[in-house]
PDB file of C-alpha atoms and ligand atoms in Angstrom:
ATOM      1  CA  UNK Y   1      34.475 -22.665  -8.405  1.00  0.00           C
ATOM      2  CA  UNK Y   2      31.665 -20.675  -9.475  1.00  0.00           C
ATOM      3  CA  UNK Y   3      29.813 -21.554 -12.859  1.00  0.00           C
ATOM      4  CA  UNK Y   4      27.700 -18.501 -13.931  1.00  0.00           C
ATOM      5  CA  UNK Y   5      24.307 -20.327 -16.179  1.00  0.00           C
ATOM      6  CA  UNK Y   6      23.263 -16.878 -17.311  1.00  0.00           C
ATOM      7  CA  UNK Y   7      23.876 -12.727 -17.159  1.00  0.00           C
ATOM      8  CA  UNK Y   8      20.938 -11.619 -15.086  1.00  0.00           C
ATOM      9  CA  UNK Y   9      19.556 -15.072 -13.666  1.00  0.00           C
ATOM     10  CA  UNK Y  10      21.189 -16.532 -10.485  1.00  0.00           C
ATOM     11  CA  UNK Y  11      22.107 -20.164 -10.745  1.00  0.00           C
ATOM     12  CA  UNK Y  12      21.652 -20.935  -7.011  1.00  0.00           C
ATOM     13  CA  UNK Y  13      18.715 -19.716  -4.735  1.00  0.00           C
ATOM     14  CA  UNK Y  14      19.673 -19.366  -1.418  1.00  0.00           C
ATOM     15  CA  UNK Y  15      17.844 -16.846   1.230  1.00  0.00           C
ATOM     16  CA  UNK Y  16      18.803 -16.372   4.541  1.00  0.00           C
ATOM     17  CA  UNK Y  17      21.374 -18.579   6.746  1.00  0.00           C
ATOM     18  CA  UNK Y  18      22.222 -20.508   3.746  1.00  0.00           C
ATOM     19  CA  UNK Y  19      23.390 -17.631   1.030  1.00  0.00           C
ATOM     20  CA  UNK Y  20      25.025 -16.101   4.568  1.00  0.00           C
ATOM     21  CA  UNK Y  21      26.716 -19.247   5.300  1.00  0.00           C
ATOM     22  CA  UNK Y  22      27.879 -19.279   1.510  1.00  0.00           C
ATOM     23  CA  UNK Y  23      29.032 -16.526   1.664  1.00  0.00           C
ATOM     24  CA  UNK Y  24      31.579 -16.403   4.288  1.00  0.00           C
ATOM     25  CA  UNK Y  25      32.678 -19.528   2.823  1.00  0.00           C
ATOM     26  CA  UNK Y  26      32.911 -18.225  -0.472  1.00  0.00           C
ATOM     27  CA  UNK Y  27      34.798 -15.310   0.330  1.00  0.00           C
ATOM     28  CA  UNK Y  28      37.471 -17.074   2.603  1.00  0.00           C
ATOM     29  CA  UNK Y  29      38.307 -18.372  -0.210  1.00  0.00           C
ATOM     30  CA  UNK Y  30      39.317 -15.441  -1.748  1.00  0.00           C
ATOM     31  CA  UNK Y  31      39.559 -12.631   0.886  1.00  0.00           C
ATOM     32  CA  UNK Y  32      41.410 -15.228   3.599  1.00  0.00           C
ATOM     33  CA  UNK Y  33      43.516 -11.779   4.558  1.00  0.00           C
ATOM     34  CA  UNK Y  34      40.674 -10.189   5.503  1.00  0.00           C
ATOM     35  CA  UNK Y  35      41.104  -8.610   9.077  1.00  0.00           C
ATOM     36  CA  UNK Y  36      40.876  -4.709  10.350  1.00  0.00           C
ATOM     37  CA  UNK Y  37      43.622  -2.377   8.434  1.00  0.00           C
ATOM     38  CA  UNK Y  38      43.988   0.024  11.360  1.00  0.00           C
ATOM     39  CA  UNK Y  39      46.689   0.074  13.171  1.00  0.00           C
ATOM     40  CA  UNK Y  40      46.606   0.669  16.516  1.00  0.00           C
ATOM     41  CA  UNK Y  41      48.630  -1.158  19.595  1.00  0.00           C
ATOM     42  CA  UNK Y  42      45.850  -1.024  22.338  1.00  0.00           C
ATOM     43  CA  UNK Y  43      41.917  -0.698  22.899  1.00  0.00           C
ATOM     44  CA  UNK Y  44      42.193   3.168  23.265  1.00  0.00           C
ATOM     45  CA  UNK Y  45      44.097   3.779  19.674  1.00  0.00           C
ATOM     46  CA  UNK Y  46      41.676   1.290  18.073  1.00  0.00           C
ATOM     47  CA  UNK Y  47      38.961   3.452  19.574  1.00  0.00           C
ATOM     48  CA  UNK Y  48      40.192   6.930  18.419  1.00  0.00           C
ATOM     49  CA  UNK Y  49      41.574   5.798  14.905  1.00  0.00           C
ATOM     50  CA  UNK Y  50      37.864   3.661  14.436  1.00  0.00           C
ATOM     51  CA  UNK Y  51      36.160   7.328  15.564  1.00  0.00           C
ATOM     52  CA  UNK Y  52      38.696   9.358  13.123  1.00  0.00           C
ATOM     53  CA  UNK Y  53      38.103   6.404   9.860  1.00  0.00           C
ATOM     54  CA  UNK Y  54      34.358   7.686   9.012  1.00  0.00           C
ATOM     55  CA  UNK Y  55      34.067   8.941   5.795  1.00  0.00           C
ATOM     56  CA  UNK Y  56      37.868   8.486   5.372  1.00  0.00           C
ATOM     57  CA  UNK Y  57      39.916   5.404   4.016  1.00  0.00           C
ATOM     58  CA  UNK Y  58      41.930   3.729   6.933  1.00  0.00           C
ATOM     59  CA  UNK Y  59      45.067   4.319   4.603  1.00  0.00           C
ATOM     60  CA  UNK Y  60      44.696   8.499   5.632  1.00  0.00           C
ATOM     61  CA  UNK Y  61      43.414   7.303   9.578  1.00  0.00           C
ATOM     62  CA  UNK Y  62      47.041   5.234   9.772  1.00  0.00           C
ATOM     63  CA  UNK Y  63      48.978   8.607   8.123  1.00  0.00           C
ATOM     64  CA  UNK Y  64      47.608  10.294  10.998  1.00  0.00           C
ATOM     65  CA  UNK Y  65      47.486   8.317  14.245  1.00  0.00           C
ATOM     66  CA  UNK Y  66      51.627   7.391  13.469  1.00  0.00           C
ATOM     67  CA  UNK Y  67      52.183  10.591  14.583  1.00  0.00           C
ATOM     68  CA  UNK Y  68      49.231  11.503  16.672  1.00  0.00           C
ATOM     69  CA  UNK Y  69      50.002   8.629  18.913  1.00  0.00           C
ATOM     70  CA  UNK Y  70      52.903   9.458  19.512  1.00  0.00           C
ATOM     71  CA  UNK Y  71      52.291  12.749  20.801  1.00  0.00           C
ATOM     72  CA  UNK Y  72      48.919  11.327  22.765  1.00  0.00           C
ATOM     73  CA  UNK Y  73      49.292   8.147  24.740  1.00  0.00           C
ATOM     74  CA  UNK Y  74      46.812   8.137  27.227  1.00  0.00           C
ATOM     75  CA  UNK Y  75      42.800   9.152  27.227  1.00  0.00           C
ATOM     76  CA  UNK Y  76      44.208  11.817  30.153  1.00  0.00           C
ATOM     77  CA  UNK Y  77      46.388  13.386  26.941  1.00  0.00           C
ATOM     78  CA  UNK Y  78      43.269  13.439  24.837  1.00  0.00           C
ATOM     79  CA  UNK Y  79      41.139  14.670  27.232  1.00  0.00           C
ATOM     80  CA  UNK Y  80      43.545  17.428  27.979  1.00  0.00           C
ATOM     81  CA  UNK Y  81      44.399  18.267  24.273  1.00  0.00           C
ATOM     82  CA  UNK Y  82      44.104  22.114  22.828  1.00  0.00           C
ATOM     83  CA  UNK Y  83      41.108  21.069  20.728  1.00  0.00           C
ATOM     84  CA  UNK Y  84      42.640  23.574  17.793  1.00  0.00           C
ATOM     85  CA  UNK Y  85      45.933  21.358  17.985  1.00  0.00           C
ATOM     86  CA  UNK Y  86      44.070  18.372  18.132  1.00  0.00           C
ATOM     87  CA  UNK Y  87      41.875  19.460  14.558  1.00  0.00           C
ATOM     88  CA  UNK Y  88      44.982  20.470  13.059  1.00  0.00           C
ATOM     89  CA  UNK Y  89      46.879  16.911  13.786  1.00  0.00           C
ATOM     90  CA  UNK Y  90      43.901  15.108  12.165  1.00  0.00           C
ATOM     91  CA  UNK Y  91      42.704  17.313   9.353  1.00  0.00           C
ATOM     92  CA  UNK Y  92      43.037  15.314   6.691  1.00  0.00           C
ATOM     93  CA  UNK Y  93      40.433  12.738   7.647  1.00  0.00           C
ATOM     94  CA  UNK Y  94      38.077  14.842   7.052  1.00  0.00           C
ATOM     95  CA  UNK Y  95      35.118  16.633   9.612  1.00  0.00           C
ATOM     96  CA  UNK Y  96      37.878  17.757  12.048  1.00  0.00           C
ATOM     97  CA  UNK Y  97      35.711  19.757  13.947  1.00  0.00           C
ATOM     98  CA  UNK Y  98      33.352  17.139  14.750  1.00  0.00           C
ATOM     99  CA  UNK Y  99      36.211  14.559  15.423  1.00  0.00           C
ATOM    100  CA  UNK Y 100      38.329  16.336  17.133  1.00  0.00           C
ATOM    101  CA  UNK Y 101      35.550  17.577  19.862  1.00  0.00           C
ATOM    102  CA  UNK Y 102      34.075  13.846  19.880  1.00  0.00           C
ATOM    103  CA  UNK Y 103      37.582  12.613  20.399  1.00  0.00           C
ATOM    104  CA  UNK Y 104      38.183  14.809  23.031  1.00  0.00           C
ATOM    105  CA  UNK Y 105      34.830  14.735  25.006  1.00  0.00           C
ATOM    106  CA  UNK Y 106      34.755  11.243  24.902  1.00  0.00           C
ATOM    107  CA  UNK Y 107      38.439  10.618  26.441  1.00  0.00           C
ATOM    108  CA  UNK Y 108      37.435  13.551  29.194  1.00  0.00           C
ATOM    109  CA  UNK Y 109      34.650  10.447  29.952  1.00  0.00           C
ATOM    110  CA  UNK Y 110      37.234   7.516  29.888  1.00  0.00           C
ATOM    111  CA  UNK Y 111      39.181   9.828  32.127  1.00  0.00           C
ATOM    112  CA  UNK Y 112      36.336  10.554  34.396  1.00  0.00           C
ATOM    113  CA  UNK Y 113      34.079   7.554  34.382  1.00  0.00           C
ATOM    114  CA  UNK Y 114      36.034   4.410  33.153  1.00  0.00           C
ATOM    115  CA  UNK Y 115      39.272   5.127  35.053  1.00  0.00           C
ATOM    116  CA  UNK Y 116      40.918   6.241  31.808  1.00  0.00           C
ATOM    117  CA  UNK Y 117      40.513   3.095  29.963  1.00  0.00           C
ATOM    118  CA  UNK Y 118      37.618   1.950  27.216  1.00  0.00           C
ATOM    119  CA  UNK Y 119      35.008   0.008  28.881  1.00  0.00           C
ATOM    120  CA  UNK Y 120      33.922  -3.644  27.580  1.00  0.00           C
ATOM    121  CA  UNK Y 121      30.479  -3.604  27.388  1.00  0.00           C
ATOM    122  CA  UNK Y 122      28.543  -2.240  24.144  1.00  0.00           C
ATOM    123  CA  UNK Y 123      26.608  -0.312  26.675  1.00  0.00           C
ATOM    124  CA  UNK Y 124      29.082   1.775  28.101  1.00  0.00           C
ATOM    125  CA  UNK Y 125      31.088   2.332  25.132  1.00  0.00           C
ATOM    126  CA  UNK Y 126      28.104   3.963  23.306  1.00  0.00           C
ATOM    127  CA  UNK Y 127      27.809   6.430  26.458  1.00  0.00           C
ATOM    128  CA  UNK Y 128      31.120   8.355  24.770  1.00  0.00           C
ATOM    129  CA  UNK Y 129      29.585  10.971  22.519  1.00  0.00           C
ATOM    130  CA  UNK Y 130      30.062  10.569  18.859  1.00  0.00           C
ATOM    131  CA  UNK Y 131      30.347   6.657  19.407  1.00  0.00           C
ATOM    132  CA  UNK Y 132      27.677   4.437  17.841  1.00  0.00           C
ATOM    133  CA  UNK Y 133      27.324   0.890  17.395  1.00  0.00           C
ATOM    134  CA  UNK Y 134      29.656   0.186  14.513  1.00  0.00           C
ATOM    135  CA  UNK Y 135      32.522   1.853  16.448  1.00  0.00           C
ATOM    136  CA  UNK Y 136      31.732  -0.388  19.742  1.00  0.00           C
ATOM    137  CA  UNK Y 137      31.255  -3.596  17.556  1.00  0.00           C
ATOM    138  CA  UNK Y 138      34.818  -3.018  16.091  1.00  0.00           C
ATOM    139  CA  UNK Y 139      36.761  -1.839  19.531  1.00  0.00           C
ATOM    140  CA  UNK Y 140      34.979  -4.309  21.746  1.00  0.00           C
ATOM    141  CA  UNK Y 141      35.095  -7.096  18.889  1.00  0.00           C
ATOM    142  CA  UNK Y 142      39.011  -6.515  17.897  1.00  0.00           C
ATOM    143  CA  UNK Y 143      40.699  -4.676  21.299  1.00  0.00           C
ATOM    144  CA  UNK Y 144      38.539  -7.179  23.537  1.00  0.00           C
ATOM    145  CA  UNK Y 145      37.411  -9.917  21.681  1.00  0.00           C
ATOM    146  CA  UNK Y 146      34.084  -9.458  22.573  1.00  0.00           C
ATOM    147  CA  UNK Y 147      31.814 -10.193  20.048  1.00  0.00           C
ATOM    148  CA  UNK Y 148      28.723  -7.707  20.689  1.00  0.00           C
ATOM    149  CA  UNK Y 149      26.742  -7.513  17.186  1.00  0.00           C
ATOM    150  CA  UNK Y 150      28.070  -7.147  13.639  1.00  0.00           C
ATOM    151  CA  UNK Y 151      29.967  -3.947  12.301  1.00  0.00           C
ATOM    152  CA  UNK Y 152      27.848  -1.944  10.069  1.00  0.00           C
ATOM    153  CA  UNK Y 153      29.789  -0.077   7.833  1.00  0.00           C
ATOM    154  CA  UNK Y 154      29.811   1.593   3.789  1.00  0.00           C
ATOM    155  CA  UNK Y 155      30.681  -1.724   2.287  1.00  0.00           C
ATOM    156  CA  UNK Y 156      28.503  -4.306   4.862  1.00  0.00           C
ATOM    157  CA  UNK Y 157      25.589  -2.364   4.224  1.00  0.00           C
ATOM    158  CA  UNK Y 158      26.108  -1.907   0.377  1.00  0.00           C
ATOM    159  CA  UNK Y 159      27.250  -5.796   0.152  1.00  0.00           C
ATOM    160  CA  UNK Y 160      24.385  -7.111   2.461  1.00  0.00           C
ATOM    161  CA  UNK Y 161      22.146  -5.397   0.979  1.00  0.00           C
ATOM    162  CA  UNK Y 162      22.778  -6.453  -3.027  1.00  0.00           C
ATOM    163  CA  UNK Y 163      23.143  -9.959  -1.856  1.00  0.00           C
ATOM    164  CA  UNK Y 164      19.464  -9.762  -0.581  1.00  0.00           C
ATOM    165  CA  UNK Y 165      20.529 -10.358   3.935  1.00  0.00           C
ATOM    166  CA  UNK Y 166      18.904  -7.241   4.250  1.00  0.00           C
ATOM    167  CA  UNK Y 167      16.306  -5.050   2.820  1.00  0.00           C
ATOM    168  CA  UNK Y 168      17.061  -2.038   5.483  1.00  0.00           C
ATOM    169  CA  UNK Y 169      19.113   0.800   4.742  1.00  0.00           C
ATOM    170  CA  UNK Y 170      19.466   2.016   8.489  1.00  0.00           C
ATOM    171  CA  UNK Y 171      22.754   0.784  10.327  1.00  0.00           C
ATOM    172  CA  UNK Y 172      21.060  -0.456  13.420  1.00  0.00           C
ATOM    173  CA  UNK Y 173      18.074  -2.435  11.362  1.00  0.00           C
ATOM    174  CA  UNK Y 174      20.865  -3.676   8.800  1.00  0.00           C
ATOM    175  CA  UNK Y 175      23.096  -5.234  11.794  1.00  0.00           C
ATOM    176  CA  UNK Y 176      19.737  -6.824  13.528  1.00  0.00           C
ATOM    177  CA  UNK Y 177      18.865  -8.288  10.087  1.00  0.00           C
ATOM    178  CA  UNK Y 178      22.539  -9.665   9.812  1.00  0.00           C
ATOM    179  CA  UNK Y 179      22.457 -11.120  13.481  1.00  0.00           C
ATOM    180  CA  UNK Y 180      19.142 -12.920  13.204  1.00  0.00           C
ATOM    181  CA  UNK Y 181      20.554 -14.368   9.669  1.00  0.00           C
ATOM    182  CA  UNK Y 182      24.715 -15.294  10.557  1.00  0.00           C
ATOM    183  CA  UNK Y 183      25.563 -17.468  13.291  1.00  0.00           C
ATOM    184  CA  UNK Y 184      26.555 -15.630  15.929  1.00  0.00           C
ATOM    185  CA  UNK Y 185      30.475 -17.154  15.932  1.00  0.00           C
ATOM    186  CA  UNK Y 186      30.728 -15.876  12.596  1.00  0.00           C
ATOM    187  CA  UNK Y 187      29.712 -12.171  13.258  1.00  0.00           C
ATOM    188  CA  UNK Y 188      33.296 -10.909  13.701  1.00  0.00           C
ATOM    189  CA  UNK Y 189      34.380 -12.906  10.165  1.00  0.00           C
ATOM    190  CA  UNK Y 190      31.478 -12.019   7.810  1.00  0.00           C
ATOM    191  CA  UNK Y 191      32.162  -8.155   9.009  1.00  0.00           C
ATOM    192  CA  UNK Y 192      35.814  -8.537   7.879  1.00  0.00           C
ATOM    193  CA  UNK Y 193      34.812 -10.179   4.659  1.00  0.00           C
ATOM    194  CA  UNK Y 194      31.976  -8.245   3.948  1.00  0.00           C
ATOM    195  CA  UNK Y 195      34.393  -5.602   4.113  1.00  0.00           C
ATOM    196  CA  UNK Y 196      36.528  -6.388   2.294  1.00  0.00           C
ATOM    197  CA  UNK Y 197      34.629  -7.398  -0.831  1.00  0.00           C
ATOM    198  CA  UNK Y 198      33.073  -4.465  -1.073  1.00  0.00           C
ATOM    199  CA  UNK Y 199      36.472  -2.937  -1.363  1.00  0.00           C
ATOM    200  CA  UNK Y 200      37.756  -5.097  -4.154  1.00  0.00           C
ATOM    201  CA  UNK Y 201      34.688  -6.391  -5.852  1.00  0.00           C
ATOM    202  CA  UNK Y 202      31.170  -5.622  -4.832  1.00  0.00           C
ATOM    203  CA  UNK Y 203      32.574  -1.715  -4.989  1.00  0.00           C
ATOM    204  CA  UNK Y 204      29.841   0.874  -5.191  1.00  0.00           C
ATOM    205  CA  UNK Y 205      30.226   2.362  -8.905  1.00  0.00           C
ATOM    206  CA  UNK Y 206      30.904  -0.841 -11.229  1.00  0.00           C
ATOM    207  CA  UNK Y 207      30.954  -4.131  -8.803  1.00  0.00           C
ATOM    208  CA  UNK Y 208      32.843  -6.504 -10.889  1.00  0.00           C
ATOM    209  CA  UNK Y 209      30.235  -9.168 -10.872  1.00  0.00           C
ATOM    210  CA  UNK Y 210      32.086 -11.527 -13.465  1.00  0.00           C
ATOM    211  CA  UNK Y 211      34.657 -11.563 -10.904  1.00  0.00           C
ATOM    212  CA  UNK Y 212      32.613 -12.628  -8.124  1.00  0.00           C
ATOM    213  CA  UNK Y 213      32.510 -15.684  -6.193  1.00  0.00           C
ATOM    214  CA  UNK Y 214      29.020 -15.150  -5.355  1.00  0.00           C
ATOM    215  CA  UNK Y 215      27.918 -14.443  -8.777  1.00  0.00           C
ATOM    216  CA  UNK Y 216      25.996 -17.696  -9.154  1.00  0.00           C
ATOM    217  CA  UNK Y 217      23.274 -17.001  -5.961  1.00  0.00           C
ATOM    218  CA  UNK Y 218      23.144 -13.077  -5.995  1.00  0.00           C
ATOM    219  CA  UNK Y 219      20.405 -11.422  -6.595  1.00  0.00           C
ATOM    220  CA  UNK Y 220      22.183  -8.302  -7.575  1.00  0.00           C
ATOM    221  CA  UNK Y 221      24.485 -10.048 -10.339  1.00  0.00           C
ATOM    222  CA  UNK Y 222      24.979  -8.352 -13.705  1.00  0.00           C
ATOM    223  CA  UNK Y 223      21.986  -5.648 -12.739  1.00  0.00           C
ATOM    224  CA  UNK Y 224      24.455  -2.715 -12.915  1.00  0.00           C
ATOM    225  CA  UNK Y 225      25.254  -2.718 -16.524  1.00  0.00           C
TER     226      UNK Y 225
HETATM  227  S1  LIG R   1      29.947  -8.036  -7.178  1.00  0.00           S
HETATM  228 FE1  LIG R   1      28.000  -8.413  -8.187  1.00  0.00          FE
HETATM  229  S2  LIG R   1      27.628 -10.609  -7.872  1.00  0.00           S
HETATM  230 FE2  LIG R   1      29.196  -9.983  -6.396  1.00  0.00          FE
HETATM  231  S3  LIG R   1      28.093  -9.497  -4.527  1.00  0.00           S
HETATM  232 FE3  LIG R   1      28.365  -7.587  -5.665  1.00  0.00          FE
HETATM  233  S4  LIG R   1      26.484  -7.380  -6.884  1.00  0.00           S
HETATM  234 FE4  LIG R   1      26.594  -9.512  -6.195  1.00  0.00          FE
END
């Protein structure tokens, strides 16, 4: 339970591991659901719905892919796709162009390089073009359980950064800061529930801070009014 003392003053001063620590606790509490809402049924869907969700909600990336999958199975279908059919089936994610060719490029790799399958090291994953780190981090972390680094998206970097685990704004510094801070078993479950706060809570335009279970130790709380 969390006892607010005052509007603009946090109760609780914790830096570093600690207010990390607290707050993966914290938000188990409420957020115990949280987990990745694509839907995909192996490592290569997770990889092409993660590449088709930025700048998109995973609601529209699921619309797409139910049919999209079905009429592309394999990275050799990808790879082999009439790129103008390919934009047209995923349109309404937004940056088509871009997606499409980066979809297609990178499965002509899998095909050619990997043996048609997504490779399981953060290193060769960010060989296919368009793929950074926050794309390996979720494939290699959810398809593979292999737990690389720490998912950088919208809502972690918004949510890290109000609650004072980072002061970076680029992706890459924002993760490192977020490694050296959460233990590194945790780096798959603070992503999720970062995530997922920032959805329902800590949202960019209005967080509801007198809703928050991390009211009492953020430094952000009640600035926004
Ligand atoms: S909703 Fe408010 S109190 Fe909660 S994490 Fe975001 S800024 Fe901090």
């Amino acid at each position: 339970m969390v006892i607010m003392s005052g509007k603009t003053k946090p109760a609780l001063k914790l830096d570093g591991q600690a207010a990390a620590l607290k707050t993966i606790e914290r938000l188990e509490e409420v957020h115990s659901d949280a987990k990745i809402a694509l839907n995909y049924t192996n490592p290569l869907q997770l990889l092409i719905a993660t590449m088709l969700s930025a700048q998109t909600t995973d609601k529209t990336v699921n619309a797409v892919t139910k049919t999209l999958f079905e009429k592309y199975k394999t990275a050799e279908d990808f790879a082999n796709a009439h790129l103008k059919e390919l934009e047209r089936s995923i349109k309404s994610t937004g940056f088509y162009h871009n997606k499409a060719k980066n979809v297609k490029n990178s499965c002509q790799m899998l095909v050619k390089k990997f043996g048609g399958r997504v490779p399981r090291t953060m290193e060769e994953i960010l060989e296919l073009p368009g793929v950074a780190r926050k794309t390996a981090n979720i494939v290699l972390a959810n398809a593979y359980g292999i737990v690389a680094g720490i998912a950088v998206d919208t809502h972690v970097r918004r949510v890290s950064k109000r609650l004072g685990l980072t002061d970076n704004l680029n992706p890459d510094k924002i993760e490192k800061d977020l490694m050296d801070t959460v233990p590194k078993k945790e780096w798959m479950r603070i992503t999720d529930l970062l995530i997922f706060h920032g959805r329902r809570i800590c949202t960019a335009k209005h967080p509801k801070c007198a809703e928050c279970v991390l009211n009492d130790f953020c430094p952000s709380a009640f600035t926004f009014d």
